[in-house]
Amino acid sequence: MTGSTWIYILTMILTTNLIRIIPLTLIRKRIKNVFLQSFLYYVPYVTLAVMTFPAVTEATNSPVAGYLALITGIAAAWAGLGLFPVSMICCAVVFISELFLV
Amino acid sequence: MNDISAYKKGLRDGIPIALGYFAVAFSLGFMAKKCSISPLQGFICSFFTRASAGEYGGYTIIMQDAGILGMIAMSIVTNLRYLLMSTALSQKFSPDTPFFKRILTGFCVTDEIFGISIAYNGYLNPYYTFGAFSVSTPLWALGTMLGIIAGNILPARAVSALSVALYGMFIAIIIPPCKKDRAVLLSVTAGFILSFFADLSGIAGKLGLNSGITIIVLTILISAVTAYIKPHPQDTAFDSENNG
């Protein structure tokens, strides 16, 4: 079983990285199509939005703490704080609020 | 910005990613242990895949001994969003970026590293991505290994608090462009709302799909609709960023 576990892991590694690399080898020119350009412009933000909510409210022990972190994080990012401060503020909000909630 | 300062900036921006990775990888390690993954296997698998959902799915395949084809299918489905992300990144390079640097940048792509790379001002300097990769990947692999070895070391409160570090970072990436561009604000809001209702209705489960598929479907749908309603020609955007 250990031997086949390594084969599984090797398969996982190869497949996962091929998915990442194939577009970069095939698409070397600028895409001219305006719809495709626009689509690719929106994809990253939409993906991150979809992955953030409601997952953030399910990652914490208390969903309320997750909502508080989301709201505080949005406010902090809106105020112009960077990646690390916003992350740490979200963590602190969860830690402190769960002292009361859980 | 030269290569060294881009690399250093990548290291710095990679720190919150690394912290979030460590907490998430730790809990991934608990799961891997249930699937009889050894600490060494967990370390190597995490180092070379860096795919949270992909690894979760992959370990399930290993536990069920569901075959190599099953593993390939699972890896494609859980990581398909990387195909979109790499395609978006292919447009972010300066035309004279060498082939091997493009390949290496593709190898570095994760949700978080993609997020900060695409937010890089103007053309992407690959060394920025390499910097973020080199601080975050060891902690991802180490977290998985320690999770397998040690089980529940961190108190539940700390795990709960650390687990939102990743989401805090996502928020910090998506909010600034929302302030500048109403179309981004609308698409992000649509993402929040539709994702909420997709989760609430449990539609993915009813159709026999996993949550990775929901992310892909919603992303394609919302981005396509927004692109149709509010076109955003990207060449001009790059030009104005470079000139300004």
CSV table of C-alpha atoms in Angstrom, one decimal:
chain,number,residue,atom,x,y,z
A,1,MET,CA,0.0,0.0,0.0
A,2,THR,CA,2.9,2.4,0.8
A,3,GLY,CA,4.3,1.9,-2.7
A,4,SER,CA,1.0,2.7,-4.3
A,5,THR,CA,0.5,5.7,-2.0
A,6,TRP,CA,3.7,7.2,-3.5
A,7,ILE,CA,2.3,6.5,-7.0
A,8,TYR,CA,-0.9,8.3,-6.1
A,9,ILE,CA,1.0,11.2,-4.7
A,10,LEU,CA,3.2,11.4,-7.8
A,11,THR,CA,0.1,11.4,-10.0
A,12,MET,CA,-1.4,14.2,-7.8
A,13,ILE,CA,1.8,16.3,-8.1
A,14,LEU,CA,2.1,15.9,-11.9
A,15,THR,CA,-1.6,16.6,-12.7
A,16,THR,CA,-1.9,19.6,-10.3
A,17,ASN,CA,1.2,21.3,-11.8
A,18,LEU,CA,0.4,20.5,-15.4
A,19,ILE,CA,-2.9,22.4,-14.9
A,20,ARG,CA,-0.9,25.4,-13.7
A,21,ILE,CA,1.8,25.3,-16.4
A,22,ILE,CA,-0.1,24.4,-19.6
A,23,PRO,CA,-1.8,27.8,-20.1
A,24,LEU,CA,1.6,29.6,-19.7
A,25,THR,CA,3.2,27.4,-22.4
A,26,LEU,CA,0.3,27.6,-24.9
A,27,ILE,CA,-0.6,31.3,-24.5
A,28,ARG,CA,2.5,33.4,-25.0
A,29,LYS,CA,0.9,36.3,-27.0
A,30,ARG,CA,-1.4,39.0,-25.7
A,31,ILE,CA,-5.0,38.1,-26.1
A,32,LYS,CA,-6.7,40.6,-28.5
A,33,ASN,CA,-10.3,39.6,-27.9
A,34,VAL,CA,-11.9,42.3,-25.7
A,35,PHE,CA,-14.4,39.9,-24.2
A,36,LEU,CA,-11.7,37.4,-23.2
A,37,GLN,CA,-9.5,40.3,-21.8
A,38,SER,CA,-12.4,41.5,-19.7
A,39,PHE,CA,-13.4,38.0,-18.6
A,40,LEU,CA,-9.8,37.3,-17.4
A,41,TYR,CA,-9.7,40.7,-15.7
A,42,TYR,CA,-12.8,39.9,-13.5
A,43,VAL,CA,-12.0,36.2,-12.9
A,44,PRO,CA,-9.4,36.6,-10.0
A,45,TYR,CA,-11.6,39.0,-8.0
A,46,VAL,CA,-14.8,36.9,-8.4
A,47,THR,CA,-13.0,33.7,-7.6
A,48,LEU,CA,-11.6,35.1,-4.4
A,49,ALA,CA,-15.0,36.6,-3.5
A,50,VAL,CA,-16.7,33.2,-4.0
A,51,MET,CA,-14.0,31.4,-2.0
A,52,THR,CA,-14.1,33.9,0.9
A,53,PHE,CA,-17.9,34.0,1.5
A,54,PRO,CA,-19.5,32.1,3.1
A,55,ALA,CA,-16.4,29.9,3.8
A,56,VAL,CA,-15.0,32.5,6.3
A,57,THR,CA,-18.1,32.1,8.4
A,58,GLU,CA,-17.6,28.3,8.4
A,59,ALA,CA,-13.9,28.3,9.2
A,60,THR,CA,-14.3,29.6,12.7
A,61,ASN,CA,-15.7,27.9,15.8
A,62,SER,CA,-18.5,30.5,15.9
A,63,PRO,CA,-20.0,31.7,12.6
A,64,VAL,CA,-20.7,35.1,14.3
A,65,ALA,CA,-17.0,35.5,14.8
A,66,GLY,CA,-16.5,34.8,11.1
A,67,TYR,CA,-19.0,37.4,10.1
A,68,LEU,CA,-17.4,40.0,12.4
A,69,ALA,CA,-14.0,39.2,10.8
A,70,LEU,CA,-15.4,39.6,7.3
A,71,ILE,CA,-17.0,43.0,8.1
A,72,THR,CA,-13.9,44.3,10.0
A,73,GLY,CA,-11.6,43.0,7.2
A,74,ILE,CA,-13.7,44.8,4.5
A,75,ALA,CA,-13.6,48.0,6.6
A,76,ALA,CA,-9.9,47.8,7.2
A,77,ALA,CA,-9.1,47.1,3.6
A,78,TRP,CA,-11.4,49.9,2.5
A,79,ALA,CA,-9.5,52.2,4.8
A,80,GLY,CA,-6.4,51.3,2.8
A,81,LEU,CA,-4.6,48.8,5.1
A,82,GLY,CA,-2.4,46.2,3.4
A,83,LEU,CA,-2.5,42.4,3.3
A,84,PHE,CA,-0.7,41.6,6.5
A,85,PRO,CA,-2.5,44.2,8.8
A,86,VAL,CA,-5.9,43.2,7.4
A,87,SER,CA,-5.1,39.5,8.0
A,88,MET,CA,-4.0,40.0,11.5
A,89,ILE,CA,-7.0,42.2,12.4
A,90,CYS,CA,-9.3,39.5,11.2
A,91,CYS,CA,-7.5,36.9,13.3
A,92,ALA,CA,-7.6,39.2,16.4
A,93,VAL,CA,-11.3,39.9,15.9
A,94,VAL,CA,-12.0,36.1,15.8
A,95,PHE,CA,-9.8,35.4,18.8
A,96,ILE,CA,-11.3,38.2,21.0
A,97,SER,CA,-14.9,37.7,19.9
A,98,GLU,CA,-14.7,34.0,20.5
A,99,LEU,CA,-13.6,34.6,24.1
A,100,PHE,CA,-17.2,35.8,24.6
A,101,LEU,CA,-19.0,33.7,22.0
A,102,VAL,CA,-17.7,30.2,22.5
B,1,MET,CA,11.6,47.7,-9.5
B,2,ASN,CA,14.6,45.4,-9.9
B,3,ASP,CA,14.6,41.7,-9.3
B,4,ILE,CA,16.0,41.7,-5.8
B,5,SER,CA,13.6,44.3,-4.4
B,6,ALA,CA,10.8,42.5,-6.2
B,7,TYR,CA,11.9,39.3,-4.5
B,8,LYS,CA,12.0,41.0,-1.1
B,9,LYS,CA,8.6,42.5,-1.6
B,10,GLY,CA,7.4,39.1,-2.4
B,11,LEU,CA,8.9,37.7,0.8
B,12,ARG,CA,7.2,40.4,2.8
B,13,ASP,CA,3.8,40.0,1.2
B,14,GLY,CA,4.2,36.2,1.5
B,15,ILE,CA,4.3,36.3,5.3
B,16,PRO,CA,0.6,36.5,5.9
B,17,ILE,CA,0.1,33.8,3.3
B,18,ALA,CA,2.7,31.6,5.1
B,19,LEU,CA,0.9,32.1,8.5
B,20,GLY,CA,-2.4,31.3,7.1
B,21,TYR,CA,-0.9,28.3,5.3
B,22,PHE,CA,0.6,27.0,8.5
B,23,ALA,CA,-2.8,26.9,10.3
B,24,VAL,CA,-4.6,25.4,7.3
B,25,ALA,CA,-1.9,22.8,6.6
B,26,PHE,CA,-2.0,21.8,10.2
B,27,SER,CA,-5.6,20.8,9.9
B,28,LEU,CA,-5.0,19.2,6.5
B,29,GLY,CA,-2.4,17.1,8.4
B,30,PHE,CA,-5.0,15.8,10.8
B,31,MET,CA,-7.1,14.7,7.7
B,32,ALA,CA,-4.1,13.2,6.0
B,33,LYS,CA,-3.3,11.1,9.0
B,34,LYS,CA,-6.7,9.6,8.9
B,35,CYS,CA,-5.9,8.5,5.3
B,36,SER,CA,-2.7,6.8,6.5
B,37,ILE,CA,-0.4,9.4,4.9
B,38,SER,CA,3.1,9.4,6.5
B,39,PRO,CA,4.7,12.6,7.7
B,40,LEU,CA,7.3,12.4,4.9
B,41,GLN,CA,4.6,11.7,2.3
B,42,GLY,CA,2.6,14.7,3.6
B,43,PHE,CA,5.6,17.0,3.5
B,44,ILE,CA,6.5,16.0,-0.1
B,45,CYS,CA,3.0,16.1,-1.4
B,46,SER,CA,2.3,19.5,0.2
B,47,PHE,CA,5.6,21.0,-1.0
B,48,PHE,CA,5.1,20.0,-4.6
B,49,THR,CA,1.3,20.4,-5.0
B,50,ARG,CA,0.4,23.3,-2.6
B,51,ALA,CA,-3.3,22.6,-3.2
B,52,SER,CA,-5.5,22.6,-0.2
B,53,ALA,CA,-8.7,21.4,-1.8
B,54,GLY,CA,-6.8,19.3,-4.3
B,55,GLU,CA,-4.8,17.6,-1.5
B,56,TYR,CA,-8.0,17.0,0.6
B,57,GLY,CA,-9.6,15.4,-2.4
B,58,GLY,CA,-6.5,13.5,-3.3
B,59,TYR,CA,-6.0,12.0,0.2
B,60,THR,CA,-9.7,10.9,0.0
B,61,ILE,CA,-8.8,9.0,-3.2
B,62,ILE,CA,-5.8,7.4,-1.6
B,63,MET,CA,-7.9,6.3,1.5
B,64,GLN,CA,-10.5,4.8,-0.8
B,65,ASP,CA,-7.8,3.4,-3.2
B,66,ALA,CA,-10.0,4.7,-6.0
B,67,GLY,CA,-7.4,4.3,-8.8
B,68,ILE,CA,-5.0,6.5,-10.7
B,69,LEU,CA,-7.7,7.7,-13.1
B,70,GLY,CA,-9.8,8.7,-10.1
B,71,MET,CA,-6.8,10.6,-8.8
B,72,ILE,CA,-6.3,12.4,-12.1
B,73,ALA,CA,-10.0,13.3,-12.3
B,74,MET,CA,-10.0,14.5,-8.7
B,75,SER,CA,-6.9,16.6,-9.3
B,76,ILE,CA,-8.3,18.2,-12.4
B,77,VAL,CA,-11.6,19.1,-10.8
B,78,THR,CA,-10.3,20.4,-7.5
B,79,ASN,CA,-7.6,22.5,-9.3
B,80,LEU,CA,-9.3,23.6,-12.4
B,81,ARG,CA,-9.4,27.2,-11.2
B,82,TYR,CA,-5.6,27.2,-11.5
B,83,LEU,CA,-6.1,26.8,-15.3
B,84,LEU,CA,-8.1,30.1,-15.2
B,85,MET,CA,-5.6,31.8,-13.0
B,86,SER,CA,-2.6,30.8,-15.1
B,87,THR,CA,-4.4,32.0,-18.2
B,88,ALA,CA,-5.0,35.3,-16.5
B,89,LEU,CA,-1.3,35.4,-15.4
B,90,SER,CA,-0.2,34.7,-19.0
B,91,GLN,CA,-1.5,38.2,-19.8
B,92,LYS,CA,0.3,39.8,-16.9
B,93,PHE,CA,3.9,39.1,-18.2
B,94,SER,CA,6.0,41.6,-20.1
B,95,PRO,CA,6.4,40.2,-23.6
B,96,ASP,CA,10.1,39.7,-23.1
B,97,THR,CA,9.7,37.5,-20.0
B,98,PRO,CA,11.7,34.3,-20.7
B,99,PHE,CA,9.9,31.0,-21.2
B,100,PHE,CA,11.5,29.2,-18.1
B,101,LYS,CA,10.4,32.1,-15.8
B,102,ARG,CA,6.8,31.8,-17.1
B,103,ILE,CA,6.9,28.0,-16.3
B,104,LEU,CA,8.4,28.6,-12.8
B,105,THR,CA,5.7,31.2,-12.1
B,106,GLY,CA,3.0,28.8,-13.2
B,107,PHE,CA,4.5,26.2,-10.8
B,108,CYS,CA,4.1,28.8,-8.0
B,109,VAL,CA,0.4,29.4,-8.6
B,110,THR,CA,-1.9,29.0,-5.6
B,111,ASP,CA,-5.1,30.9,-4.8
B,112,GLU,CA,-3.2,33.3,-2.6
B,113,ILE,CA,0.1,33.7,-4.6
B,114,PHE,CA,-2.0,34.2,-7.7
B,115,GLY,CA,-4.0,36.9,-5.8
B,116,ILE,CA,-1.0,39.0,-4.9
B,117,SER,CA,0.7,38.4,-8.2
B,118,ILE,CA,-2.2,39.6,-10.3
B,119,ALA,CA,-2.5,42.7,-8.0
B,120,TYR,CA,1.2,43.6,-8.8
B,121,ASN,CA,1.4,47.0,-10.3
B,122,GLY,CA,2.0,46.8,-14.1
B,123,TYR,CA,3.8,43.8,-15.7
B,124,LEU,CA,4.5,41.0,-13.2
B,125,ASN,CA,8.1,40.6,-12.2
B,126,PRO,CA,8.4,36.8,-11.7
B,127,TYR,CA,10.8,37.4,-8.8
B,128,TYR,CA,7.9,38.8,-6.8
B,129,THR,CA,6.0,35.6,-7.1
B,130,PHE,CA,9.2,33.6,-6.4
B,131,GLY,CA,9.6,35.6,-3.1
B,132,ALA,CA,6.1,34.8,-2.0
B,133,PHE,CA,6.6,31.2,-3.0
B,134,SER,CA,9.8,30.7,-1.0
B,135,VAL,CA,8.4,32.0,2.3
B,136,SER,CA,5.0,30.3,2.1
B,137,THR,CA,5.8,26.9,0.6
B,138,PRO,CA,8.0,25.6,3.4
B,139,LEU,CA,5.4,26.5,6.0
B,140,TRP,CA,2.7,24.8,4.0
B,141,ALA,CA,4.7,21.6,3.8
B,142,LEU,CA,5.9,21.8,7.4
B,143,GLY,CA,2.4,22.5,8.7
B,144,THR,CA,1.1,19.4,6.9
B,145,MET,CA,3.9,17.3,8.3
B,146,LEU,CA,3.5,18.6,11.9
B,147,GLY,CA,-0.3,18.1,11.7
B,148,ILE,CA,0.3,14.5,10.8
B,149,ILE,CA,3.0,13.9,13.5
B,150,ALA,CA,1.6,15.8,16.4
B,151,GLY,CA,-2.1,15.8,16.0
B,152,ASN,CA,-3.8,18.5,18.0
B,153,ILE,CA,-1.0,20.7,19.4
B,154,LEU,CA,-2.5,24.1,18.9
B,155,PRO,CA,-5.5,25.1,21.1
B,156,ALA,CA,-8.8,25.2,19.2
B,157,ARG,CA,-9.1,28.9,19.8
B,158,ALA,CA,-5.7,29.6,18.1
B,159,VAL,CA,-6.7,27.3,15.1
B,160,SER,CA,-10.0,29.1,14.8
B,161,ALA,CA,-8.4,32.6,14.8
B,162,LEU,CA,-5.5,31.7,12.5
B,163,SER,CA,-7.9,30.0,10.0
B,164,VAL,CA,-9.3,33.4,8.9
B,165,ALA,CA,-5.8,34.8,8.1
B,166,LEU,CA,-6.2,33.5,4.5
B,167,TYR,CA,-9.7,35.1,4.1
B,168,GLY,CA,-8.4,38.4,5.6
B,169,MET,CA,-5.8,38.4,2.9
B,170,PHE,CA,-8.4,37.6,0.1
B,171,ILE,CA,-10.4,40.5,1.4
B,172,ALA,CA,-7.4,42.8,1.3
B,173,ILE,CA,-6.8,41.8,-2.3
B,174,ILE,CA,-10.4,42.3,-3.6
B,175,ILE,CA,-11.4,45.5,-1.8
B,176,PRO,CA,-9.0,48.1,-3.2
B,177,PRO,CA,-10.1,47.5,-6.9
B,178,CYS,CA,-13.7,47.6,-5.7
B,179,LYS,CA,-13.1,51.1,-4.6
B,180,LYS,CA,-11.7,52.1,-8.0
B,181,ASP,CA,-13.9,50.2,-10.4
B,182,ARG,CA,-17.7,49.8,-9.9
B,183,ALA,CA,-17.8,46.8,-12.3
B,184,VAL,CA,-15.4,44.9,-9.9
B,185,LEU,CA,-17.5,46.0,-6.9
B,186,LEU,CA,-20.7,44.6,-8.6
B,187,SER,CA,-19.0,41.3,-9.7
B,188,VAL,CA,-17.6,40.8,-6.2
B,189,THR,CA,-20.9,41.6,-4.6
B,190,ALA,CA,-22.6,39.1,-7.0
B,191,GLY,CA,-19.9,36.6,-6.0
B,192,PHE,CA,-20.7,37.0,-2.3
B,193,ILE,CA,-24.4,36.7,-2.8
B,194,LEU,CA,-24.6,33.8,-5.2
B,195,SER,CA,-21.9,31.9,-3.3
B,196,PHE,CA,-24.0,32.4,-0.1
B,197,PHE,CA,-27.1,31.1,-1.7
B,198,ALA,CA,-25.3,28.2,-3.5
B,199,ASP,CA,-24.0,27.2,-0.1
B,200,LEU,CA,-27.3,27.7,1.7
B,201,SER,CA,-29.3,25.6,-0.9
B,202,GLY,CA,-26.6,22.8,-0.9
B,203,ILE,CA,-27.1,22.7,-4.7
B,204,ALA,CA,-23.7,21.2,-5.4
B,205,GLY,CA,-24.4,18.3,-3.1
B,206,LYS,CA,-27.8,17.7,-4.7
B,207,LEU,CA,-26.2,17.6,-8.2
B,208,GLY,CA,-23.4,15.3,-6.9
B,209,LEU,CA,-20.8,18.0,-7.3
B,210,ASN,CA,-18.2,19.3,-4.8
B,211,SER,CA,-17.7,22.8,-3.6
B,212,GLY,CA,-14.7,23.2,-5.9
B,213,ILE,CA,-17.1,22.9,-8.9
B,214,THR,CA,-19.4,25.5,-7.4
B,215,ILE,CA,-16.4,27.9,-7.2
B,216,ILE,CA,-15.6,27.3,-10.9
B,217,VAL,CA,-19.2,27.6,-12.2
B,218,LEU,CA,-19.9,30.8,-10.2
B,219,THR,CA,-16.6,32.3,-11.3
B,220,ILE,CA,-17.1,31.6,-15.0
B,221,LEU,CA,-20.7,32.7,-14.9
B,222,ILE,CA,-20.3,36.0,-13.0
B,223,SER,CA,-17.0,37.0,-14.8
B,224,ALA,CA,-18.6,36.3,-18.2
B,225,VAL,CA,-21.7,38.3,-17.5
B,226,THR,CA,-19.7,41.2,-16.1
B,227,ALA,CA,-17.3,41.1,-19.1
B,228,TYR,CA,-20.3,41.2,-21.4
B,229,ILE,CA,-22.0,44.1,-19.6
B,230,LYS,CA,-18.9,46.1,-18.8
B,231,PRO,CA,-16.0,45.3,-21.2
B,232,HIS,CA,-12.5,46.1,-19.7
B,233,PRO,CA,-9.9,46.2,-22.5
B,234,GLN,CA,-6.7,45.1,-20.7
B,235,ASP,CA,-4.0,46.4,-23.0
B,236,THR,CA,-5.0,50.0,-22.3
B,237,ALA,CA,-5.1,49.3,-18.6
B,238,PHE,CA,-1.5,48.0,-18.6
B,239,ASP,CA,-0.4,50.9,-20.7
B,240,SER,CA,-1.9,53.5,-18.3
B,241,GLU,CA,-0.4,51.7,-15.3
B,242,ASN,CA,3.0,51.7,-16.9
B,243,ASN,CA,2.8,55.3,-17.9
B,244,GLY,CA,1.4,56.4,-14.6
